[in-house]
Structures are given as C-alpha cells and as structure tokens.
mmCIF file of C-alpha atoms and ligand atoms in Angstrom:
data_model
loop_
_atom_site.group_PDB
_atom_site.id
_atom_site.type_symbol
_atom_site.label_atom_id
_atom_site.label_comp_id
_atom_site.label_asym_id
_atom_site.label_seq_id
_atom_site.Cartn_x
_atom_site.Cartn_y
_atom_site.Cartn_z
ATOM 1 C CA MET A 1 -12.239 -17.646 -14.674
ATOM 2 C CA LYS A 2 -9.262 -15.624 -13.454
ATOM 3 C CA SER A 3 -7.560 -15.522 -10.366
ATOM 4 C CA ILE A 4 -6.169 -12.359 -8.864
ATOM 5 C CA CYS A 5 -3.014 -10.967 -6.586
ATOM 6 C CA LEU A 6 -4.397 -8.133 -5.673
ATOM 7 C CA LEU A 7 -0.878 -5.898 -4.206
ATOM 8 C CA GLY A 8 -2.706 -2.705 -2.054
ATOM 9 C CA ALA A 9 -6.124 -3.787 -1.361
ATOM 10 C CA SER A 10 -6.935 -0.890 1.363
ATOM 11 C CA GLY A 11 -6.041 1.674 -0.849
ATOM 12 C CA SER A 12 -8.566 3.094 -3.540
ATOM 13 C CA ILE A 13 -7.736 1.403 -5.859
ATOM 14 C CA GLY A 14 -7.937 -1.905 -4.240
ATOM 15 C CA LYS A 15 -11.296 -1.166 -3.102
ATOM 16 C CA SER A 16 -11.986 -0.180 -6.406
ATOM 17 C CA THR A 17 -10.831 -3.766 -8.159
ATOM 18 C CA LEU A 18 -12.973 -5.368 -4.905
ATOM 19 C CA ASP A 19 -15.822 -3.717 -6.855
ATOM 20 C CA LEU A 20 -15.558 -5.274 -9.872
ATOM 21 C CA ILE A 21 -14.280 -8.737 -8.735
ATOM 22 C CA GLU A 22 -17.798 -8.879 -6.392
ATOM 23 C CA ARG A 23 -19.856 -7.854 -9.659
ATOM 24 C CA HIS A 24 -18.178 -10.355 -12.041
ATOM 25 C CA PRO A 25 -18.288 -13.452 -9.917
ATOM 26 C CA ASP A 26 -17.687 -15.668 -13.166
ATOM 27 C CA ARG A 27 -15.072 -14.128 -14.608
ATOM 28 C CA PHE A 28 -12.459 -13.653 -11.470
ATOM 29 C CA SER A 29 -11.819 -14.647 -8.433
ATOM 30 C CA LEU A 30 -9.436 -12.603 -5.690
ATOM 31 C CA HIS A 31 -6.430 -15.606 -5.059
ATOM 32 C CA THR A 32 -3.962 -13.686 -3.228
ATOM 33 C CA VAL A 33 -4.579 -10.324 -1.219
ATOM 34 C CA VAL A 34 -1.883 -8.105 -0.315
ATOM 35 C CA ALA A 35 -1.900 -4.923 2.324
ATOM 36 C CA ALA A 36 0.736 -2.960 4.514
ATOM 37 C CA ARG A 37 -0.792 -3.273 8.066
ATOM 38 C CA ASP A 38 -4.302 -2.321 7.814
ATOM 39 C CA VAL A 39 -5.867 -5.397 9.054
ATOM 40 C CA ALA A 40 -9.314 -4.063 9.675
ATOM 41 C CA SER A 41 -9.266 -3.720 5.617
ATOM 42 C CA VAL A 42 -7.989 -7.222 5.248
ATOM 43 C CA ALA A 43 -9.771 -9.209 7.779
ATOM 44 C CA ALA A 44 -12.855 -7.670 5.855
ATOM 45 C CA ILE A 45 -11.726 -8.531 2.748
ATOM 46 C CA CYS A 46 -11.170 -12.330 3.566
ATOM 47 C CA ALA A 47 -14.918 -12.866 4.913
ATOM 48 C CA ARG A 48 -16.123 -11.503 2.020
ATOM 49 C CA PHE A 49 -14.083 -12.812 -0.929
ATOM 50 C CA ARG A 50 -12.276 -15.870 0.725
ATOM 51 C CA PRO A 51 -9.296 -15.722 -0.766
ATOM 52 C CA ARG A 52 -6.612 -18.998 -0.542
ATOM 53 C CA LEU A 53 -4.033 -16.627 0.827
ATOM 54 C CA ALA A 54 -3.290 -13.325 2.443
ATOM 55 C CA VAL A 55 0.424 -11.477 3.245
ATOM 56 C CA MET A 56 0.435 -8.496 5.688
ATOM 57 C CA ALA A 57 3.903 -6.101 4.973
ATOM 58 C CA ASP A 58 4.059 -5.853 8.600
ATOM 59 C CA PRO A 59 4.740 -9.141 10.927
ATOM 60 C CA ALA A 60 2.352 -7.486 13.913
ATOM 61 C CA ALA A 61 -0.181 -6.851 11.494
ATOM 62 C CA ALA A 62 0.159 -11.046 10.464
ATOM 63 C CA GLN A 63 0.082 -11.851 13.593
ATOM 64 C CA LEU A 64 -3.494 -9.823 14.586
ATOM 65 C CA LEU A 65 -4.941 -10.935 10.843
ATOM 66 C CA ARG A 66 -3.927 -14.257 12.173
ATOM 67 C CA GLU A 67 -5.920 -14.256 15.428
ATOM 68 C CA GLN A 68 -8.749 -12.471 13.712
ATOM 69 C CA LEU A 69 -9.322 -14.906 11.602
ATOM 70 C CA SER A 70 -8.738 -17.337 13.255
ATOM 71 C CA LEU A 71 -11.783 -16.064 15.751
ATOM 72 C CA ALA A 72 -13.214 -15.519 12.680
ATOM 73 C CA GLN A 73 -13.086 -19.574 11.539
ATOM 74 C CA LEU A 74 -11.968 -18.415 7.756
ATOM 75 C CA ASP A 75 -9.294 -20.979 6.748
ATOM 76 C CA THR A 76 -7.219 -17.438 4.060
ATOM 77 C CA ALA A 77 -3.279 -18.570 5.438
ATOM 78 C CA VAL A 78 -1.640 -15.417 6.123
ATOM 79 C CA GLU A 79 2.071 -14.936 5.491
ATOM 80 C CA GLU A 80 4.572 -11.733 6.378
ATOM 81 C CA GLY A 81 7.042 -9.296 5.029
ATOM 82 C CA THR A 82 8.898 -8.445 1.336
ATOM 83 C CA ALA A 83 10.280 -11.618 0.518
ATOM 84 C CA ALA A 84 6.519 -13.221 0.960
ATOM 85 C CA ILE A 85 4.913 -10.134 -1.639
ATOM 86 C CA GLU A 86 6.992 -10.823 -4.098
ATOM 87 C CA ALA A 87 6.326 -14.538 -4.166
ATOM 88 C CA ALA A 88 2.920 -13.606 -3.967
ATOM 89 C CA ALA A 89 2.931 -11.781 -7.262
ATOM 90 C CA ALA A 90 5.120 -14.283 -9.315
ATOM 91 C CA GLN A 91 2.176 -17.826 -7.622
ATOM 92 C CA ALA A 92 1.844 -19.930 -10.603
ATOM 93 C CA THR A 93 -2.007 -19.869 -10.242
ATOM 94 C CA ILE A 94 -2.355 -15.897 -10.684
ATOM 95 C CA ASP A 95 -3.345 -14.905 -13.950
ATOM 96 C CA ILE A 96 -4.066 -10.966 -12.835
ATOM 97 C CA VAL A 97 -1.798 -8.768 -10.765
ATOM 98 C CA VAL A 98 -3.273 -5.640 -10.023
ATOM 99 C CA ALA A 99 0.103 -3.344 -8.526
ATOM 100 C CA ALA A 100 -1.642 -0.865 -6.416
ATOM 101 C CA ILE A 101 0.875 -0.030 -4.129
ATOM 102 C CA VAL A 102 2.024 2.804 -3.697
ATOM 103 C CA GLY A 103 5.654 4.353 -3.347
ATOM 104 C CA ALA A 104 9.011 1.931 -3.453
ATOM 105 C CA ALA A 105 7.869 -0.998 -1.899
ATOM 106 C CA GLY A 106 5.005 -1.688 -5.290
ATOM 107 C CA LEU A 107 9.041 -1.988 -7.358
ATOM 108 C CA ALA A 108 10.028 -5.481 -6.491
ATOM 109 C CA PRO A 109 6.264 -6.914 -6.140
ATOM 110 C CA THR A 110 5.350 -5.644 -9.880
ATOM 111 C CA LEU A 111 9.390 -6.998 -11.003
ATOM 112 C CA ALA A 112 8.656 -10.203 -9.540
ATOM 113 C CA ALA A 113 5.026 -10.017 -11.585
ATOM 114 C CA ALA A 114 6.605 -9.335 -14.717
ATOM 115 C CA LEU A 115 9.296 -11.654 -14.875
ATOM 116 C CA ALA A 116 6.661 -14.555 -14.111
ATOM 117 C CA GLY A 117 5.000 -13.545 -17.164
ATOM 118 C CA LYS A 118 1.594 -12.061 -15.484
ATOM 119 C CA ARG A 119 -1.055 -9.653 -17.159
ATOM 120 C CA ILE A 120 0.048 -6.898 -14.359
ATOM 121 C CA LEU A 121 -2.584 -4.159 -14.500
ATOM 122 C CA LEU A 122 -0.971 -1.101 -13.052
ATOM 123 C CA ALA A 123 -1.731 1.919 -10.800
ATOM 124 C CA ASN A 124 2.178 1.931 -8.473
ATOM 125 C CA LYS A 125 3.495 4.938 -10.562
ATOM 126 C CA GLU A 126 6.657 3.992 -8.964
ATOM 127 C CA ALA A 127 7.493 1.157 -10.783
ATOM 128 C CA LEU A 128 7.522 3.144 -14.165
ATOM 129 C CA VAL A 129 9.202 6.968 -12.434
ATOM 130 C CA CYS A 130 11.544 5.269 -11.063
ATOM 131 C CA ALA A 131 12.729 1.805 -12.886
ATOM 132 C CA GLY A 132 10.813 2.336 -16.400
ATOM 133 C CA ALA A 133 13.912 1.106 -18.915
ATOM 134 C CA LEU A 134 14.067 -1.687 -15.789
ATOM 135 C CA LEU A 135 10.892 -3.043 -15.455
ATOM 136 C CA MET A 136 9.966 -2.710 -19.331
ATOM 137 C CA ARG A 137 12.563 -4.744 -19.621
ATOM 138 C CA ALA A 138 11.511 -7.742 -17.520
ATOM 139 C CA VAL A 139 7.996 -7.219 -18.430
ATOM 140 C CA GLU A 140 9.643 -8.453 -22.210
ATOM 141 C CA ALA A 141 11.762 -10.881 -20.820
ATOM 142 C CA GLY A 142 9.189 -12.811 -18.697
ATOM 143 C CA GLY A 143 6.225 -12.763 -21.987
ATOM 144 C CA ALA A 144 3.656 -10.836 -19.258
ATOM 145 C CA GLN A 145 1.287 -7.966 -20.330
ATOM 146 C CA LEU A 146 1.336 -4.444 -18.992
ATOM 147 C CA LEU A 147 -1.881 -2.801 -18.381
ATOM 148 C CA PRO A 148 -1.942 0.556 -17.396
ATOM 149 C CA ILE A 149 -4.733 1.746 -14.715
ATOM 150 C CA ASP A 150 -3.718 5.049 -14.358
ATOM 151 C CA SER A 151 -6.692 7.039 -16.022
ATOM 152 C CA GLU A 152 -4.428 8.585 -18.833
ATOM 153 C CA HIS A 153 -2.121 6.110 -19.848
ATOM 154 C CA ASN A 154 -5.443 3.347 -19.832
ATOM 155 C CA ALA A 155 -6.700 6.167 -22.249
ATOM 156 C CA ILE A 156 -3.920 6.148 -24.189
ATOM 157 C CA PHE A 157 -4.115 2.978 -24.296
ATOM 158 C CA GLN A 158 -7.335 2.638 -25.578
ATOM 159 C CA CYS A 159 -6.744 5.466 -28.315
ATOM 160 C CA LEU A 160 -4.063 3.052 -29.658
ATOM 161 C CA PRO A 161 -3.932 0.375 -32.274
ATOM 162 C CA GLU A 162 -3.077 -3.057 -30.658
ATOM 163 C CA ALA A 163 0.046 -4.567 -31.410
ATOM 164 C CA SER A 164 1.714 -1.096 -32.535
ATOM 165 C CA GLY A 165 5.100 -1.805 -31.090
ATOM 166 C CA ARG A 166 6.959 1.592 -28.911
ATOM 167 C CA PRO A 167 6.684 3.578 -30.152
ATOM 168 C CA PRO A 168 3.838 2.791 -31.266
ATOM 169 C CA ARG A 169 3.111 3.765 -35.253
ATOM 170 C CA GLY A 170 1.759 6.162 -36.827
ATOM 171 C CA VAL A 171 1.278 8.715 -33.511
ATOM 172 C CA ARG A 172 2.649 12.172 -33.870
ATOM 173 C CA GLN A 173 2.406 13.038 -30.133
ATOM 174 C CA LEU A 174 0.431 11.883 -26.754
ATOM 175 C CA TRP A 175 -1.802 14.523 -24.557
ATOM 176 C CA LEU A 176 -1.813 13.816 -21.017
ATOM 177 C CA THR A 177 -5.276 15.902 -19.399
ATOM 178 C CA ALA A 178 -4.841 17.307 -16.448
ATOM 179 C CA SER A 179 -7.942 18.557 -14.586
ATOM 180 C CA GLY A 180 -5.792 21.129 -13.011
ATOM 181 C CA GLY A 181 -6.610 20.315 -9.172
ATOM 182 C CA PRO A 182 -7.862 22.597 -6.631
ATOM 183 C CA PHE A 183 -6.214 25.803 -7.581
ATOM 184 C CA ARG A 184 -6.180 25.214 -11.540
ATOM 185 C CA GLY A 185 -5.216 29.262 -12.295
ATOM 186 C CA TRP A 186 -4.189 30.378 -9.225
ATOM 187 C CA THR A 187 -1.411 32.593 -8.808
ATOM 188 C CA ARG A 188 1.544 32.045 -6.818
ATOM 189 C CA GLU A 189 0.968 34.662 -5.039
ATOM 190 C CA GLN A 190 -2.439 32.770 -3.715
ATOM 191 C CA LEU A 191 -0.962 29.674 -3.789
ATOM 192 C CA ALA A 192 1.388 30.127 -0.961
ATOM 193 C CA GLY A 193 -0.802 30.436 2.037
ATOM 194 C CA VAL A 194 -2.581 27.155 0.461
ATOM 195 C CA THR A 195 -3.995 24.427 3.330
ATOM 196 C CA VAL A 196 -3.081 21.087 3.654
ATOM 197 C CA ALA A 197 -7.335 20.664 3.827
ATOM 198 C CA GLN A 198 -7.391 22.681 0.844
ATOM 199 C CA ALA A 199 -4.788 20.940 -0.851
ATOM 200 C CA CYS A 200 -6.757 17.081 -0.187
ATOM 201 C CA ALA A 201 -9.926 18.778 -1.280
ATOM 202 C CA HIS A 202 -9.800 17.429 -5.099
ATOM 203 C CA PRO A 203 -12.510 18.878 -7.624
ATOM 204 C CA ASN A 204 -13.292 15.389 -9.372
ATOM 205 C CA TRP A 205 -11.818 12.887 -7.974
ATOM 206 C CA THR A 206 -11.773 11.118 -4.684
ATOM 207 C CA MET A 207 -8.053 10.127 -3.805
ATOM 208 C CA GLY A 208 -5.940 9.676 -0.927
ATOM 209 C CA PRO A 209 -3.436 12.753 0.711
ATOM 210 C CA LYS A 210 -0.809 12.022 -1.720
ATOM 211 C CA ILE A 211 -2.054 11.946 -4.623
ATOM 212 C CA SER A 212 -4.687 14.870 -4.201
ATOM 213 C CA VAL A 213 -1.262 16.677 -3.113
ATOM 214 C CA ASP A 214 0.456 15.581 -5.874
ATOM 215 C CA SER A 215 -2.820 16.462 -7.786
ATOM 216 C CA ALA A 216 -2.634 19.980 -6.681
ATOM 217 C CA THR A 217 0.837 20.570 -7.101
ATOM 218 C CA LEU A 218 0.551 18.559 -10.558
ATOM 219 C CA MET A 219 3.503 16.835 -9.737
ATOM 220 C CA ASN A 220 1.508 13.777 -10.249
ATOM 221 C CA LYS A 221 1.205 15.076 -14.216
ATOM 222 C CA GLY A 222 4.829 14.977 -14.103
ATOM 223 C CA LEU A 223 5.494 11.488 -12.746
ATOM 224 C CA GLU A 224 3.025 10.367 -15.650
ATOM 225 C CA VAL A 225 4.674 12.097 -18.491
ATOM 226 C CA ILE A 226 7.583 9.930 -17.384
ATOM 227 C CA GLU A 227 5.505 6.559 -16.927
ATOM 228 C CA ALA A 228 3.933 7.543 -20.327
ATOM 229 C CA HIS A 229 7.720 7.757 -21.664
ATOM 230 C CA TYR A 230 8.461 4.367 -20.164
ATOM 231 C CA LEU A 231 5.209 2.729 -20.887
ATOM 232 C CA PHE A 232 5.008 3.711 -24.960
ATOM 233 C CA GLY A 233 8.458 4.445 -25.807
ATOM 234 C CA LEU A 234 7.658 8.598 -26.852
ATOM 235 C CA GLU A 235 10.831 11.304 -25.994
ATOM 236 C CA ARG A 236 9.645 13.563 -23.565
ATOM 237 C CA SER A 237 9.152 16.127 -26.259
ATOM 238 C CA ARG A 238 6.429 14.187 -27.829
ATOM 239 C CA ILE A 239 4.362 14.014 -24.591
ATOM 240 C CA ARG A 240 2.197 16.861 -23.871
ATOM 241 C CA VAL A 241 0.981 18.305 -20.768
ATOM 242 C CA ILE A 242 -3.148 19.950 -21.405
ATOM 243 C CA LEU A 243 -5.589 21.010 -18.825
ATOM 244 C CA HIS A 244 -9.139 19.908 -18.447
ATOM 245 C CA PRO A 245 -11.001 20.814 -16.279
ATOM 246 C CA GLN A 246 -13.820 18.619 -16.618
ATOM 247 C CA SER A 247 -12.378 15.066 -16.559
ATOM 248 C CA THR A 248 -14.097 13.812 -18.881
ATOM 249 C CA VAL A 249 -11.948 13.278 -21.655
ATOM 250 C CA HIS A 250 -8.968 10.958 -19.696
ATOM 251 C CA SER A 251 -6.247 11.777 -22.523
ATOM 252 C CA LEU A 252 -5.773 12.360 -26.407
ATOM 253 C CA VAL A 253 -3.176 9.801 -28.883
ATOM 254 C CA GLU A 254 -2.248 12.854 -31.931
ATOM 255 C CA TYR A 255 -1.913 11.298 -34.949
ATOM 256 C CA THR A 256 0.622 12.151 -38.135
ATOM 257 C CA ASP A 257 -2.354 12.798 -40.273
ATOM 258 C CA GLY A 258 -3.762 15.043 -37.709
ATOM 259 C CA SER A 259 -6.234 12.604 -36.076
ATOM 260 C CA PHE A 260 -7.099 13.099 -32.500
ATOM 261 C CA LEU A 261 -8.229 10.113 -30.503
ATOM 262 C CA ALA A 262 -9.316 10.383 -26.891
ATOM 263 C CA GLN A 263 -11.246 8.575 -24.129
ATOM 264 C CA LEU A 264 -13.754 10.153 -22.421
ATOM 265 C CA GLY A 265 -15.841 8.742 -19.515
ATOM 266 C CA SER A 266 -17.087 9.760 -16.020
ATOM 267 C CA ALA A 267 -14.216 9.995 -13.422
ATOM 268 C CA ASP A 268 -14.469 6.478 -11.603
ATOM 269 C CA MET A 269 -11.563 4.329 -11.382
ATOM 270 C CA ARG A 270 -13.547 1.498 -12.168
ATOM 271 C CA ILE A 271 -13.861 2.167 -16.013
ATOM 272 C CA PRO A 272 -9.828 1.668 -16.224
ATOM 273 C CA ILE A 273 -9.550 -1.266 -13.943
ATOM 274 C CA ALA A 274 -12.417 -2.781 -15.405
ATOM 275 C CA HIS A 275 -11.057 -1.994 -19.050
ATOM 276 C CA ALA A 276 -8.029 -4.095 -18.016
ATOM 277 C CA LEU A 277 -9.726 -6.805 -16.295
ATOM 278 C CA ALA A 278 -11.496 -7.855 -18.942
ATOM 279 C CA TRP A 279 -8.801 -7.004 -22.028
ATOM 280 C CA PRO A 280 -9.574 -7.111 -24.841
ATOM 281 C CA ASP A 281 -13.651 -8.211 -23.700
ATOM 282 C CA ARG A 282 -15.290 -5.273 -22.200
ATOM 283 C CA ILE A 283 -17.027 -5.672 -19.045
ATOM 284 C CA ASP A 284 -19.610 -3.543 -17.213
ATOM 285 C CA SER A 285 -17.275 -1.459 -14.303
ATOM 286 C CA GLY A 286 -20.915 -0.161 -12.298
ATOM 287 C CA ALA A 287 -19.151 3.482 -13.619
ATOM 288 C CA PRO A 288 -22.594 6.224 -13.935
ATOM 289 C CA THR A 289 -23.011 6.888 -17.369
ATOM 290 C CA LEU A 290 -21.569 9.728 -19.100
ATOM 291 C CA ASP A 291 -24.244 12.563 -19.650
ATOM 292 C CA LEU A 292 -23.325 14.380 -22.795
ATOM 293 C CA ALA A 293 -25.813 17.321 -22.915
ATOM 294 C CA ALA A 294 -26.002 17.695 -19.113
ATOM 295 C CA LEU A 295 -21.609 18.325 -19.798
ATOM 296 C CA ALA A 296 -22.897 20.289 -22.196
ATOM 297 C CA ARG A 297 -18.266 22.034 -22.849
ATOM 298 C CA LEU A 298 -15.346 20.730 -22.480
ATOM 299 C CA ASP A 299 -12.664 23.031 -21.819
ATOM 300 C CA PHE A 300 -8.725 23.227 -22.399
ATOM 301 C CA ALA A 301 -5.654 25.222 -21.297
ATOM 302 C CA GLU A 302 -1.945 25.368 -21.289
ATOM 303 C CA PRO A 303 -0.472 24.529 -17.818
ATOM 304 C CA ASP A 304 0.590 27.817 -16.161
ATOM 305 C CA LEU A 305 4.629 26.324 -15.006
ATOM 306 C CA GLU A 306 5.290 29.382 -13.362
ATOM 307 C CA ALA A 307 2.859 28.885 -10.432
ATOM 308 C CA PHE A 308 3.959 24.780 -10.744
ATOM 309 C CA PRO A 309 7.230 24.482 -11.145
ATOM 310 C CA CYS A 310 6.452 20.859 -10.317
ATOM 311 C CA LEU A 311 5.692 19.667 -13.641
ATOM 312 C CA GLN A 312 8.454 21.621 -15.150
ATOM 313 C CA LEU A 313 10.766 19.912 -12.521
ATOM 314 C CA ALA A 314 9.441 16.870 -13.741
ATOM 315 C CA PHE A 315 9.643 17.201 -17.270
ATOM 316 C CA ASP A 316 13.642 18.346 -16.065
ATOM 317 C CA ALA A 317 14.296 15.063 -14.193
ATOM 318 C CA LEU A 318 12.852 13.135 -17.887
ATOM 319 C CA GLN A 319 15.446 14.850 -19.792
ATOM 320 C CA ALA A 320 18.155 14.120 -17.699
ATOM 321 C CA GLY A 321 17.546 9.963 -16.847
ATOM 322 C CA GLY A 322 19.295 7.888 -14.964
ATOM 323 C CA SER A 323 18.153 7.354 -11.424
ATOM 324 C CA ALA A 324 16.754 11.701 -11.615
ATOM 325 C CA PRO A 325 12.919 10.772 -11.652
ATOM 326 C CA ALA A 326 13.690 8.380 -8.819
ATOM 327 C CA VAL A 327 15.450 11.113 -7.174
ATOM 328 C CA LEU A 328 12.207 13.006 -8.097
ATOM 329 C CA ASN A 329 10.015 10.663 -7.361
ATOM 330 C CA ALA A 330 11.381 10.268 -3.156
ATOM 331 C CA ALA A 331 11.770 14.160 -2.344
ATOM 332 C CA ASN A 332 8.384 14.737 -3.534
ATOM 333 C CA GLU A 333 7.113 11.662 -1.493
ATOM 334 C CA VAL A 334 9.304 13.461 2.113
ATOM 335 C CA ALA A 335 8.307 16.931 0.935
ATOM 336 C CA VAL A 336 4.767 16.055 0.667
ATOM 337 C CA ALA A 337 4.875 13.880 3.791
ATOM 338 C CA ALA A 338 6.073 17.131 5.724
ATOM 339 C CA PHE A 339 3.555 19.358 4.036
ATOM 340 C CA LEU A 340 0.771 17.189 4.865
ATOM 341 C CA ASN A 341 2.050 17.571 8.518
ATOM 342 C CA GLY A 342 2.148 20.974 9.083
ATOM 343 C CA LYS A 343 5.739 21.300 8.478
ATOM 344 C CA LEU A 344 6.050 22.928 4.667
ATOM 345 C CA GLY A 345 3.977 25.899 3.047
ATOM 346 C CA PHE A 346 2.418 24.677 -0.893
ATOM 347 C CA LEU A 347 5.467 26.333 -2.454
ATOM 348 C CA GLN A 348 7.723 24.744 -0.462
ATOM 349 C CA ILE A 349 7.089 21.139 -1.716
ATOM 350 C CA ALA A 350 8.639 22.224 -5.210
ATOM 351 C CA ALA A 351 11.774 24.116 -3.774
ATOM 352 C CA ILE A 352 12.554 20.848 -1.193
ATOM 353 C CA VAL A 353 12.277 18.744 -4.153
ATOM 354 C CA ASN A 354 14.554 20.852 -6.675
ATOM 355 C CA GLU A 355 17.192 21.438 -3.465
ATOM 356 C CA ALA A 356 17.579 17.050 -3.613
ATOM 357 C CA LEU A 357 17.930 16.798 -7.444
ATOM 358 C CA ASN A 358 20.286 19.797 -7.419
ATOM 359 C CA ARG A 359 22.512 17.472 -4.599
ATOM 360 C CA CYS A 360 22.016 14.607 -5.094
ATOM 361 C CA ALA A 361 25.098 13.089 -7.835
ATOM 362 C CA LEU A 362 22.977 11.534 -10.695
ATOM 363 C CA SER A 363 23.234 7.386 -11.230
ATOM 364 C CA SER A 364 22.184 4.599 -14.103
ATOM 365 C CA ALA A 365 18.752 3.169 -12.982
ATOM 366 C CA GLU A 366 20.068 -0.110 -14.252
ATOM 367 C CA SER A 367 18.943 -2.109 -11.668
ATOM 368 C CA LEU A 368 16.919 -2.623 -8.571
ATOM 369 C CA ALA A 369 19.569 -1.602 -6.145
ATOM 370 C CA THR A 370 20.610 1.403 -7.961
ATOM 371 C CA VAL A 371 17.248 2.212 -7.804
ATOM 372 C CA LEU A 372 16.337 1.777 -4.403
ATOM 373 C CA ALA A 373 19.933 3.362 -3.811
ATOM 374 C CA ALA A 374 18.876 6.689 -5.569
ATOM 375 C CA ASP A 375 15.496 6.443 -3.205
ATOM 376 C CA ALA A 376 17.094 5.978 -0.284
ATOM 377 C CA GLN A 377 19.475 9.105 -0.547
ATOM 378 C CA ALA A 378 17.109 11.244 -1.789
ATOM 379 C CA ARG A 379 14.772 11.226 0.880
ATOM 380 C CA ALA A 380 18.077 11.337 3.763
ATOM 381 C CA VAL A 381 18.459 14.798 1.385
ATOM 382 C CA ALA A 382 15.109 16.179 1.383
ATOM 383 C CA GLN A 383 14.863 15.586 4.904
ATOM 384 C CA ALA A 384 18.099 17.465 5.516
ATOM 385 C CA VAL A 385 16.975 19.912 3.350
ATOM 386 C CA ILE A 386 13.947 20.400 5.015
ATOM 387 C CA ASP A 387 15.102 20.349 8.183
ATOM 388 C CA GLU A 388 17.650 23.065 7.151
ATOM 389 C CA THR A 389 14.216 25.001 6.250
ATOM 390 C CA MET A 390 12.987 24.913 9.311
ATOM 391 C CA ARG A 391 15.561 26.173 10.919
ATOM 392 C CA SER A 392 16.167 29.368 9.346
HETATM 393 MG MG1 LIG B 401 -3.796 10.015 -13.325
#
C-alpha cells in the first residue's frame, strides 16, 4: 500500500489523482491533502477519503475547514501555512508526493519532497522551469524518483529505456507535440481580437484558465521545452516542437538509428498519472480507449513562431539560462492574469513578457532564494510594464 500526499488537491490534476486512488484502494491511500484555500473541495475530499492530514496555505481557510470537519465529525488533522506544506511533503510515512500546486508556491514543497527521497509525480511546471538545476540536484541528493505527469514528458519518459541516464543514451532529439490550441493556423491580425472565452476553450483538453491561455499562446509548450531540458538533460537544440492537432501522439523520442518511439493515448490526464503512480507496473486508468479506426489520421505541422512569439521567447530564455526562465514564467503569469481580467489584449501577453525579460537583470538560479527573488522582481517589472501600457 502506497501512502500519498496530494499537493494541489482542488485542481484538475488533483481530481484525476483522487479518481485513480478511488479506483485502486488496494494499492493507494490518501494520507495528506493540500490546497490553497478551497475549503469546500478539501472538506469533500476528507469525507470521501478520510486522510490523516489536511493542510491549507491560507490560515482563514484552515480555520473554516477545522470547523466544517468538526461538524461532520471527521478526525482529519488540519494545519496551515507554507512551512506546514513543506513538512507535509517530507513526512516519513509518505511514499508518493503528487506535486500539482500551480505556480511558484509549488517550488519549496517539491524541493522538500526531493530531499526527503520521495517518489514525486511532477505536474508543477515552475519547479523545473524556474529551478530545474536546483531540483535535479535535490532529487539526486535525496535519492528521490522524479516521474513527470505532464502528458508530453510522461510520454517521453515512457519512450526511453529504463535507467538510460541524463542525457539518455542513443537519443538524437526529443519531439514535444503541441495541439496548437484553439488558434492553430491563425494570423497575428486574427489573434489581435481574441477574447478570454475563445482563449479558454481548448479543443482537446479540459484545463484551468491559466494553462488554457498558455496553450493558446504556445507559452505552455515553451515552458515544456524548458522542463524537458532539465528533466532529460538534453540541450535546447535537441528539443523540438511539432504541432499535432489531434493530441493523440503525446510526444516522441528520436533515436540515433532513425527510430522514432511515440506514446499514444486518449487525451485524459489519468493515463500519465496512472503510469507514474504504478510505475513500473501498469494499472487501469479509467480513460477511454483509443479508437484508431475512428481517428483515421494523424496530422503534424511546424509551429508558426511569428504568430506565436511566446514559444520563441521560451527558447531564448532557455538559451540565456540562469534566472531567465524564472523571469519568463513570472512575467507570463502576470500578463496572463491581466489578459484574463480584460486589461490586456491577447497579443500583448508576449509583448509584456519580452519587455520584462529585457528589463530584468538576470542572475544565477542556484538557490531557492535567488529563484524567488528573480520571480518577485519579474512580477513587479511585468506589472509596471502593464501599467505603462494601459496608460498609453
Ligand atoms: Mg503538457
């Protein structure tokens, strides 16, 4: 029986993970549930799974949860705050940490889980994008297993031989597939008038608003290129992006002999999560099976870097190294939030990120403190650029 700590329980990765735990009560038990402030979700999870511990980042939410659990006569202990979340991820009784907190808040607990030698199912992009070198060192120092559950990276992991090293032996390049989002094939002129509702309507995956916008700008794919660089140890020039509108091939590995290995499946996050939960075993994920005959064809195309400059910005940030990926990520978060609030046009997201990268002095990303400082500076700079844009 594997004991699970779920960081980010109220999001879509959290919900998929809970579904899998419920399908396999003989294999997995939910020990700890962590969320920012969604009391209703966490209270429902406590009633359904009876975890030992619930941690809320927000103290007021923790207090409300205590009251609700007490009324429901549930004996889950409740803690609060960031230090408690880090401690929860490193508890001795935990085997598997599902790192699905969105944003920079996921960094410290993921590092704590790595140093404590856990199996980490990594969904939090920021841990690798902002602190990739730091996280990979922590994984090695702690003897942790880092298993990606982002569908692309999980696909690549599945296509690599076991224990193949970093960089993996015999690999020529990695191919990350991108659906292209709702605006695949659109020109810059067409993209100028995009609305929030259009940007959030992803054709293949159901996701939160931030990652839906990132998919629409292709920034999500850019962040994934940076993730792949740290995870698999390959340089930028050997990580390629290819548009694939069906989202059926989740990514590919090209070997030096000319072989391409791909992982295919329906667009259901329970597949990569089930793979990483049970690895090296295989378990039922509940995902619909792939109907190859109904699918009939698979399309591939080059991404349009001119219409979708966020992808190029991510390539450049990876090349620049140090804190550049952290600046890219933070500025993008601020710009996307402004877009979602109706304060920026769709095309301005890339412009804000570009300007933040120009204005921020880059540093190394060798400690959590330097990464968090770069993140904070980039947020302030991006906000200043947005304020200037709105005034002009
Ligand atoms: Mg992905």
